[in-house]
PDB file of C-alpha atoms in Angstrom:
ATOM      1  CA  GLY A 965      28.546 171.763  50.215  1.00  0.00           C
ATOM      2  CA  GLY A 966      29.038 168.124  49.335  1.00  0.00           C
ATOM      3  CA  VAL A 967      32.325 166.304  49.034  1.00  0.00           C
ATOM      4  CA  GLN A 968      33.552 165.590  45.481  1.00  0.00           C
ATOM      5  CA  CYS A 969      36.082 162.807  44.948  1.00  0.00           C
ATOM      6  CA  PHE A 970      38.300 162.508  41.878  1.00  0.00           C
ATOM      7  CA  ASP A 971      40.695 159.878  40.602  1.00  0.00           C
ATOM      8  CA  ASN A 972      42.578 159.293  37.354  1.00  0.00           C
ATOM      9  CA  ASP A 973      44.621 156.695  35.628  1.00  0.00           C
ATOM     10  CA  SER A 974      46.407 156.351  32.292  1.00  0.00           C
ATOM     11  CA  ILE A 975      46.832 153.800  29.555  1.00  0.00           C
ATOM     12  CA  PHE A 976      49.519 153.474  26.944  1.00  0.00           C
ATOM     13  CA  ILE A 977      48.601 152.349  23.430  1.00  0.00           C
ATOM     14  CA  ASP A 978      51.315 151.150  21.106  1.00  0.00           C
ATOM     15  CA  VAL A 979      50.527 152.032  17.491  1.00  0.00           C
ATOM     16  CA  ASN A 980      52.452 149.657  15.287  1.00  0.00           C
ATOM     17  CA  PRO A 981      53.306 150.633  11.729  1.00  0.00           C
ATOM     18  CA  LEU A 982      51.859 148.705   8.833  1.00  0.00           C
ATOM     19  CA  PRO A 983      54.292 146.488   6.979  1.00  0.00           C
ATOM     20  CA  VAL A 984      55.579 148.162   3.834  1.00  0.00           C
ATOM     21  CA  VAL A 985      54.454 146.450   0.629  1.00  0.00           C
ATOM     22  CA  GLY A 986      55.793 148.287  -2.419  1.00  0.00           C
ATOM     23  CA  LEU A 987      55.589 145.964  -5.466  1.00  0.00           C
ATOM     24  CA  LYS A 988      57.174 146.544  -8.847  1.00  0.00           C
ATOM     25  CA  PRO A 989      55.561 148.586 -11.662  1.00  0.00           C
ATOM     26  CA  ASP A 990      52.760 147.178 -13.823  1.00  0.00           C
ATOM     27  CA  PHE A 991      53.994 145.291 -16.898  1.00  0.00           C
ATOM     28  CA  GLU A 992      52.862 143.461 -20.024  1.00  0.00           C
ATOM     29  CA  GLN A 993      53.513 140.019 -21.478  1.00  0.00           C
ATOM     30  CA  CYS A 994      52.531 138.338 -24.733  1.00  0.00           C
ATOM     31  CA  ASP A 995      50.028 135.522 -24.653  1.00  0.00           C
ATOM     32  CA  GLY A 996      51.714 132.138 -24.656  1.00  0.00           C
ATOM     33  CA  ALA A 997      54.884 133.335 -22.911  1.00  0.00           C
ATOM     34  CA  GLY A 998      54.190 131.069 -19.943  1.00  0.00           C
ATOM     35  CA  ASP A 999      54.141 131.353 -16.165  1.00  0.00           C
ATOM     36  CA  ILE A1000      55.291 134.451 -14.304  1.00  0.00           C
ATOM     37  CA  SER A1001      57.250 134.334 -11.045  1.00  0.00           C
ATOM     38  CA  LEU A1002      55.572 136.883  -8.801  1.00  0.00           C
ATOM     39  CA  ARG A1003      58.521 136.937  -6.424  1.00  0.00           C
ATOM     40  CA  LEU A1004      60.878 137.946  -9.231  1.00  0.00           C
ATOM     41  CA  ASN A1005      58.514 140.140 -11.229  1.00  0.00           C
ATOM     42  CA  GLY A1006      56.159 141.448  -8.560  1.00  0.00           C
ATOM     43  CA  LEU A1007      58.006 141.962  -5.301  1.00  0.00           C
ATOM     44  CA  LEU A1008      60.626 144.580  -4.621  1.00  0.00           C
ATOM     45  CA  SER A1009      63.775 143.449  -2.832  1.00  0.00           C
ATOM     46  CA  SER A1010      62.546 145.374   0.222  1.00  0.00           C
ATOM     47  CA  ASP A1011      59.107 143.737   0.253  1.00  0.00           C
ATOM     48  CA  PRO A1012      58.459 141.123   2.964  1.00  0.00           C
ATOM     49  CA  LEU A1013      58.150 137.488   1.968  1.00  0.00           C
ATOM     50  CA  GLY A1014      55.519 135.112   3.253  1.00  0.00           C
ATOM     51  CA  GLY A1015      52.377 136.879   2.056  1.00  0.00           C
ATOM     52  CA  TYR A1016      49.831 135.550  -0.400  1.00  0.00           C
ATOM     53  CA  TRP A1017      48.729 136.514  -3.921  1.00  0.00           C
ATOM     54  CA  GLU A1018      45.246 136.598  -5.391  1.00  0.00           C
ATOM     55  CA  VAL A1019      43.528 137.765  -8.574  1.00  0.00           C
ATOM     56  CA  ILE A1020      40.982 140.455  -7.717  1.00  0.00           C
ATOM     57  CA  GLU A1021      40.099 142.090 -11.066  1.00  0.00           C
ATOM     58  CA  LEU A1022      39.955 141.211 -14.753  1.00  0.00           C
ATOM     59  CA  ASN A1023      39.642 144.148 -17.147  1.00  0.00           C
ATOM     60  CA  GLY A1024      38.449 146.379 -14.315  1.00  0.00           C
ATOM     61  CA  SER A1025      35.713 144.036 -13.060  1.00  0.00           C
ATOM     62  CA  ALA A1026      35.961 142.272  -9.715  1.00  0.00           C
ATOM     63  CA  THR A1027      36.685 138.568 -10.025  1.00  0.00           C
ATOM     64  CA  SER A1028      38.327 135.643  -8.283  1.00  0.00           C
ATOM     65  CA  LYS A1029      40.517 133.171 -10.153  1.00  0.00           C
ATOM     66  CA  PRO A1030      42.151 130.858  -7.575  1.00  0.00           C
ATOM     67  CA  SER A1031      43.387 128.429 -10.232  1.00  0.00           C
ATOM     68  CA  TRP A1032      45.397 131.185 -11.940  1.00  0.00           C
ATOM     69  CA  ILE A1033      47.875 131.347  -9.034  1.00  0.00           C
ATOM     70  CA  SER A1034      49.954 128.626  -7.408  1.00  0.00           C
ATOM     71  CA  GLY A1035      51.923 130.028  -4.487  1.00  0.00           C
ATOM     72  CA  GLU A1036      54.136 132.688  -6.042  1.00  0.00           C
ATOM     73  CA  THR A1037      53.444 131.679  -9.661  1.00  0.00           C
ATOM     74  CA  PHE A1038      50.910 133.376 -11.927  1.00  0.00           C
ATOM     75  CA  HIS A1039      49.693 131.112 -14.732  1.00  0.00           C
ATOM     76  CA  ALA A1040      49.493 133.945 -17.246  1.00  0.00           C
ATOM     77  CA  ASP A1041      48.318 131.798 -20.153  1.00  0.00           C
ATOM     78  CA  SER A1042      45.071 131.217 -18.236  1.00  0.00           C
ATOM     79  CA  ALA A1043      44.191 134.822 -19.052  1.00  0.00           C
ATOM     80  CA  GLY A1044      45.133 134.439 -22.718  1.00  0.00           C
ATOM     81  CA  GLY A1045      43.432 133.126 -25.810  1.00  0.00           C
ATOM     82  CA  PHE A1046      41.504 136.329 -26.504  1.00  0.00           C
ATOM     83  CA  PRO A1047      41.795 138.756 -29.463  1.00  0.00           C
ATOM     84  CA  THR A1048      42.073 141.732 -27.102  1.00  0.00           C
ATOM     85  CA  GLN A1049      44.266 142.730 -24.158  1.00  0.00           C
ATOM     86  CA  GLN A1050      43.454 141.154 -20.799  1.00  0.00           C
ATOM     87  CA  ARG A1051      44.308 143.322 -17.776  1.00  0.00           C
ATOM     88  CA  VAL A1052      44.705 141.202 -14.641  1.00  0.00           C
ATOM     89  CA  THR A1053      44.944 142.914 -11.247  1.00  0.00           C
ATOM     90  CA  LEU A1054      46.717 140.881  -8.580  1.00  0.00           C
ATOM     91  CA  ARG A1055      46.900 141.736  -4.887  1.00  0.00           C
ATOM     92  CA  TYR A1056      49.701 140.812  -2.511  1.00  0.00           C
ATOM     93  CA  THR A1057      48.748 140.729   1.167  1.00  0.00           C
ATOM     94  CA  TYR A1058      51.196 140.401   4.064  1.00  0.00           C
ATOM     95  CA  GLN A1059      50.665 140.146   7.810  1.00  0.00           C
ATOM     96  CA  ASP A1060      53.529 141.019  10.150  1.00  0.00           C
ATOM     97  CA  PRO A1061      53.831 138.044  12.550  1.00  0.00           C
ATOM     98  CA  LEU A1062      55.084 140.272  15.379  1.00  0.00           C
ATOM     99  CA  THR A1063      52.502 143.040  15.263  1.00  0.00           C
ATOM    100  CA  THR A1064      49.739 141.136  13.350  1.00  0.00           C
ATOM    101  CA  CYS A1065      49.316 144.300  11.256  1.00  0.00           C
ATOM    102  CA  VAL A1066      48.214 143.659   7.671  1.00  0.00           C
ATOM    103  CA  ASN A1067      48.954 145.583   4.500  1.00  0.00           C
ATOM    104  CA  SER A1068      48.521 144.903   0.797  1.00  0.00           C
ATOM    105  CA  ASN A1069      49.251 146.343  -2.624  1.00  0.00           C
ATOM    106  CA  THR A1070      48.284 145.574  -6.212  1.00  0.00           C
ATOM    107  CA  ILE A1071      49.992 145.127  -9.557  1.00  0.00           C
ATOM    108  CA  VAL A1072      48.426 144.971 -13.036  1.00  0.00           C
ATOM    109  CA  ILE A1073      49.750 142.432 -15.536  1.00  0.00           C
ATOM    110  CA  THR A1074      48.463 142.904 -19.066  1.00  0.00           C
ATOM    111  CA  ILE A1075      48.370 139.866 -21.362  1.00  0.00           C
ATOM    112  CA  ASN A1076      48.691 141.029 -24.968  1.00  0.00           C
ATOM    113  CA  PRO A1077      47.076 138.931 -27.711  1.00  0.00           C
ATOM    114  CA  LEU A1078      48.993 137.115 -30.396  1.00  0.00           C
ATOM    115  CA  PRO A1079      48.199 138.130 -33.971  1.00  0.00           C
ATOM    116  CA  GLU A1080      45.706 135.811 -35.656  1.00  0.00           C
ATOM    117  CA  ILE A1081      47.228 134.053 -38.647  1.00  0.00           C
ATOM    118  CA  ILE A1082      45.154 132.211 -41.257  1.00  0.00           C
ATOM    119  CA  LEU A1083      46.950 131.069 -44.391  1.00  0.00           C
ATOM    120  CA  GLU A1084      45.497 129.485 -47.521  1.00  0.00           C
ATOM    121  CA  GLU A1085      47.308 127.071 -49.808  1.00  0.00           C
ATOM    122  CA  GLY A1086      47.663 127.966 -53.466  1.00  0.00           C
ATOM    123  CA  ASP A1087      48.391 126.549 -56.920  1.00  0.00           C
ATOM    124  CA  PHE A1088      50.392 128.614 -59.401  1.00  0.00           C
ATOM    125  CA  CYS A1089      51.680 127.969 -62.901  1.00  0.00           C
ATOM    126  CA  GLN A1090      55.173 129.171 -63.624  1.00  0.00           C
ATOM    127  CA  ASP A1091      53.980 131.362 -66.470  1.00  0.00           C
ATOM    128  CA  ILE A1092      52.304 133.655 -63.913  1.00  0.00           C
ATOM    129  CA  VAL A1093      55.884 134.745 -63.095  1.00  0.00           C
ATOM    130  CA  ASP A1094      55.080 136.256 -59.658  1.00  0.00           C
ATOM    131  CA  PHE A1095      52.137 137.014 -57.365  1.00  0.00           C
ATOM    132  CA  ARG A1096      51.445 139.206 -54.331  1.00  0.00           C
ATOM    133  CA  ILE A1097      51.626 136.885 -51.336  1.00  0.00           C
ATOM    134  CA  ALA A1098      49.290 138.892 -49.093  1.00  0.00           C
ATOM    135  CA  ASP A1099      46.527 138.696 -51.713  1.00  0.00           C
ATOM    136  CA  GLU A1100      46.852 135.013 -52.502  1.00  0.00           C
ATOM    137  CA  LEU A1101      47.972 133.255 -49.305  1.00  0.00           C
ATOM    138  CA  VAL A1102      47.187 135.453 -46.281  1.00  0.00           C
ATOM    139  CA  ARG A1103      43.625 135.628 -44.943  1.00  0.00           C
ATOM    140  CA  ARG A1104      44.555 136.862 -41.466  1.00  0.00           C
ATOM    141  CA  PRO A1105      45.835 139.328 -40.418  1.00  0.00           C
ATOM    142  CA  ALA A1106      43.502 141.374 -42.578  1.00  0.00           C
ATOM    143  CA  ASN A1107      45.880 144.349 -42.610  1.00  0.00           C
ATOM    144  CA  VAL A1108      49.481 143.208 -42.891  1.00  0.00           C
ATOM    145  CA  LEU A1109      50.622 146.830 -42.692  1.00  0.00           C
ATOM    146  CA  ALA A1110      49.512 146.910 -39.023  1.00  0.00           C
ATOM    147  CA  GLY A1111      52.603 144.959 -38.038  1.00  0.00           C
ATOM    148  CA  THR A1112      55.788 143.401 -39.345  1.00  0.00           C
ATOM    149  CA  GLU A1113      55.743 140.272 -41.493  1.00  0.00           C
ATOM    150  CA  THR A1114      58.535 137.952 -42.595  1.00  0.00           C
ATOM    151  CA  TRP A1115      58.645 134.930 -44.891  1.00  0.00           C
ATOM    152  CA  GLU A1116      61.046 132.023 -45.010  1.00  0.00           C
ATOM    153  CA  CYS A1117      61.120 128.748 -46.892  1.00  0.00           C
ATOM    154  CA  VAL A1118      60.949 125.547 -44.872  1.00  0.00           C
ATOM    155  CA  GLU A1119      61.294 123.362 -47.969  1.00  0.00           C
ATOM    156  CA  CYS A1120      62.139 124.848 -51.361  1.00  0.00           C
ATOM    157  CA  ASN A1121      63.457 121.721 -53.087  1.00  0.00           C
ATOM    158  CA  GLY A1122      66.918 123.178 -53.536  1.00  0.00           C
ATOM    159  CA  SER A1123      65.907 126.525 -55.047  1.00  0.00           C
ATOM    160  CA  ASP A1124      67.204 129.781 -53.555  1.00  0.00           C
ATOM    161  CA  PHE A1125      64.281 131.376 -51.724  1.00  0.00           C
ATOM    162  CA  ASN A1126      66.104 134.695 -51.584  1.00  0.00           C
ATOM    163  CA  ASN A1127      65.771 134.927 -55.352  1.00  0.00           C
ATOM    164  CA  MET A1128      62.108 133.952 -55.266  1.00  0.00           C
ATOM    165  CA  LEU A1129      61.036 136.411 -52.567  1.00  0.00           C
ATOM    166  CA  VAL A1130      60.799 139.982 -53.862  1.00  0.00           C
ATOM    167  CA  ASN A1131      59.868 143.102 -51.856  1.00  0.00           C
ATOM    168  CA  LYS A1132      58.195 145.655 -54.142  1.00  0.00           C
ATOM    169  CA  GLY A1133      57.213 148.026 -51.320  1.00  0.00           C
ATOM    170  CA  ALA A1134      58.495 151.577 -51.019  1.00  0.00           C
ATOM    171  CA  GLY A1135      58.778 152.418 -47.317  1.00  0.00           C
ATOM    172  CA  PHE A1136      56.697 149.355 -46.440  1.00  0.00           C
ATOM    173  CA  ASP A1137      56.801 145.607 -47.118  1.00  0.00           C
ATOM    174  CA  ASP A1138      54.987 144.350 -50.213  1.00  0.00           C
ATOM    175  CA  TRP A1139      56.121 140.772 -50.747  1.00  0.00           C
ATOM    176  CA  LEU A1140      55.839 138.956 -54.078  1.00  0.00           C
ATOM    177  CA  LEU A1141      56.804 135.369 -54.807  1.00  0.00           C
ATOM    178  CA  ASP A1142      58.538 134.739 -58.124  1.00  0.00           C
ATOM    179  CA  VAL A1143      57.799 131.167 -59.263  1.00  0.00           C
ATOM    180  CA  SER A1144      59.077 131.607 -62.806  1.00  0.00           C
ATOM    181  CA  GLU A1145      61.446 129.129 -64.411  1.00  0.00           C
ATOM    182  CA  THR A1146      64.226 131.669 -63.925  1.00  0.00           C
ATOM    183  CA  ASN A1147      64.091 131.393 -60.128  1.00  0.00           C
ATOM    184  CA  TYR A1148      62.507 127.989 -59.518  1.00  0.00           C
ATOM    185  CA  THR A1149      63.187 124.646 -61.166  1.00  0.00           C
ATOM    186  CA  VAL A1150      60.394 122.096 -60.840  1.00  0.00           C
ATOM    187  CA  GLN A1151      61.968 118.813 -59.713  1.00  0.00           C
ATOM    188  CA  ASN A1152      59.030 116.504 -60.356  1.00  0.00           C
ATOM    189  CA  PRO A1153      57.508 115.773 -63.765  1.00  0.00           C
ATOM    190  CA  ASN A1154      54.688 118.336 -63.488  1.00  0.00           C
ATOM    191  CA  ILE A1155      54.297 119.836 -60.014  1.00  0.00           C
ATOM    192  CA  ASP A1156      56.332 120.652 -56.913  1.00  0.00           C
ATOM    193  CA  THR A1157      55.170 121.596 -53.425  1.00  0.00           C
ATOM    194  CA  ILE A1158      57.133 124.119 -51.379  1.00  0.00           C
ATOM    195  CA  THR A1159      56.464 124.898 -47.722  1.00  0.00           C
ATOM    196  CA  MET A1160      56.735 128.493 -46.545  1.00  0.00           C
ATOM    197  CA  ALA A1161      56.727 129.845 -42.981  1.00  0.00           C
ATOM    198  CA  TYR A1162      54.994 133.140 -42.201  1.00  0.00           C
ATOM    199  CA  SER A1163      55.731 135.217 -39.092  1.00  0.00           C
ATOM    200  CA  PHE A1164      53.826 138.332 -38.055  1.00  0.00           C
ATOM    201  CA  ARG A1165      54.549 140.700 -35.158  1.00  0.00           C
ATOM    202  CA  ASN A1166      51.642 142.941 -34.141  1.00  0.00           C
ATOM    203  CA  ALA A1167      51.574 146.420 -32.624  1.00  0.00           C
ATOM    204  CA  TYR A1168      51.969 144.928 -29.120  1.00  0.00           C
ATOM    205  CA  GLY A1169      55.230 143.325 -30.186  1.00  0.00           C
ATOM    206  CA  CYS A1170      53.762 139.816 -30.020  1.00  0.00           C
ATOM    207  CA  LEU A1171      54.852 137.263 -32.611  1.00  0.00           C
ATOM    208  CA  ASN A1172      52.915 134.394 -34.171  1.00  0.00           C
ATOM    209  CA  ARG A1173      53.938 131.925 -36.872  1.00  0.00           C
ATOM    210  CA  ASP A1174      52.377 129.392 -39.238  1.00  0.00           C
ATOM    211  CA  THR A1175      53.239 127.490 -42.405  1.00  0.00           C
ATOM    212  CA  VAL A1176      51.550 127.102 -45.782  1.00  0.00           C
ATOM    213  CA  ASP A1177      52.078 124.910 -48.847  1.00  0.00           C
ATOM    214  CA  VAL A1178      52.372 126.339 -52.351  1.00  0.00           C
ATOM    215  CA  ARG A1179      52.116 124.079 -55.394  1.00  0.00           C
ATOM    216  CA  ILE A1180      54.098 125.180 -58.422  1.00  0.00           C
ATOM    217  CA  TRP A1181      53.065 123.788 -61.801  1.00  0.00           C
ATOM    218  CA  LYS A1182      55.469 123.403 -64.684  1.00  0.00           C
ATOM    219  CA  VAL A1183      54.384 125.034 -67.924  1.00  0.00           C
ATOM    220  CA  PRO A1184      53.855 122.322 -70.565  1.00  0.00           C
ATOM    221  CA  LYS A1185      56.171 122.484 -73.535  1.00  0.00           C
ATOM    222  CA  LEU A1186      54.714 122.234 -77.007  1.00  0.00           C
ATOM    223  CA  GLU A1187      56.820 120.720 -79.727  1.00  0.00           C
ATOM    224  CA  PHE A1188      55.945 120.913 -83.417  1.00  0.00           C
ATOM    225  CA  THR A1189      57.182 118.454 -85.951  1.00  0.00           C
ATOM    226  CA  GLU A1190      57.875 119.641 -89.485  1.00  0.00           C
ATOM    227  CA  PHE A1191      55.712 117.845 -92.008  1.00  0.00           C
ATOM    228  CA  GLY A1192      56.496 117.403 -95.662  1.00  0.00           C
ATOM    229  CA  GLU A1193      54.382 118.836 -98.438  1.00  0.00           C
ATOM    230  CA  LEU A1194      50.991 117.271 -98.968  1.00  0.00           C
TER     231      LEU A1194
END
């Protein structure tokens, strides 16, 4: 038979582990709360530094928003200004300089909307005694029971706002404003203007605030003079 020749050799392959990128849990922030430090709020203490961040999804749809991130800072307000939640998915990618192995992980930051507040000025005579504030001054939010509302007086011309503001609700807030002569003294000849501040916190825990002017009219006094017999 023929001669068969054999030979063999071997090779060693080093399999390097991927760098561990853990990241912190997903979290939420109210619109308008400002920039977010991704090092402080995104990375675990065990995560390697020196990687890069990028926005890869908005509300579940693939996207790219380079201007929303500067280094390790997420400009969260860039995702705000909407009446609904905005879910932003960010990815952190790190390459080990020794092994050149790359790994990444993602975190979701949800930007919760502020409640919409629209207030309307009003004129009220003191003989009305009181009025329901939500009916007369508040146009938005449409349902004030969907959150928590508070009122304060920015300028009440020396009157005690605590006496003017009355809560008639039972288990819920139902604010009335008492503008009667008993609780408010008009300082000017016929009309005063008071400025009230309204704050509303929605179901997401986000707070918004605005002010509104209320004009209070003095009730004219009628005086009768006694006449002699005709």
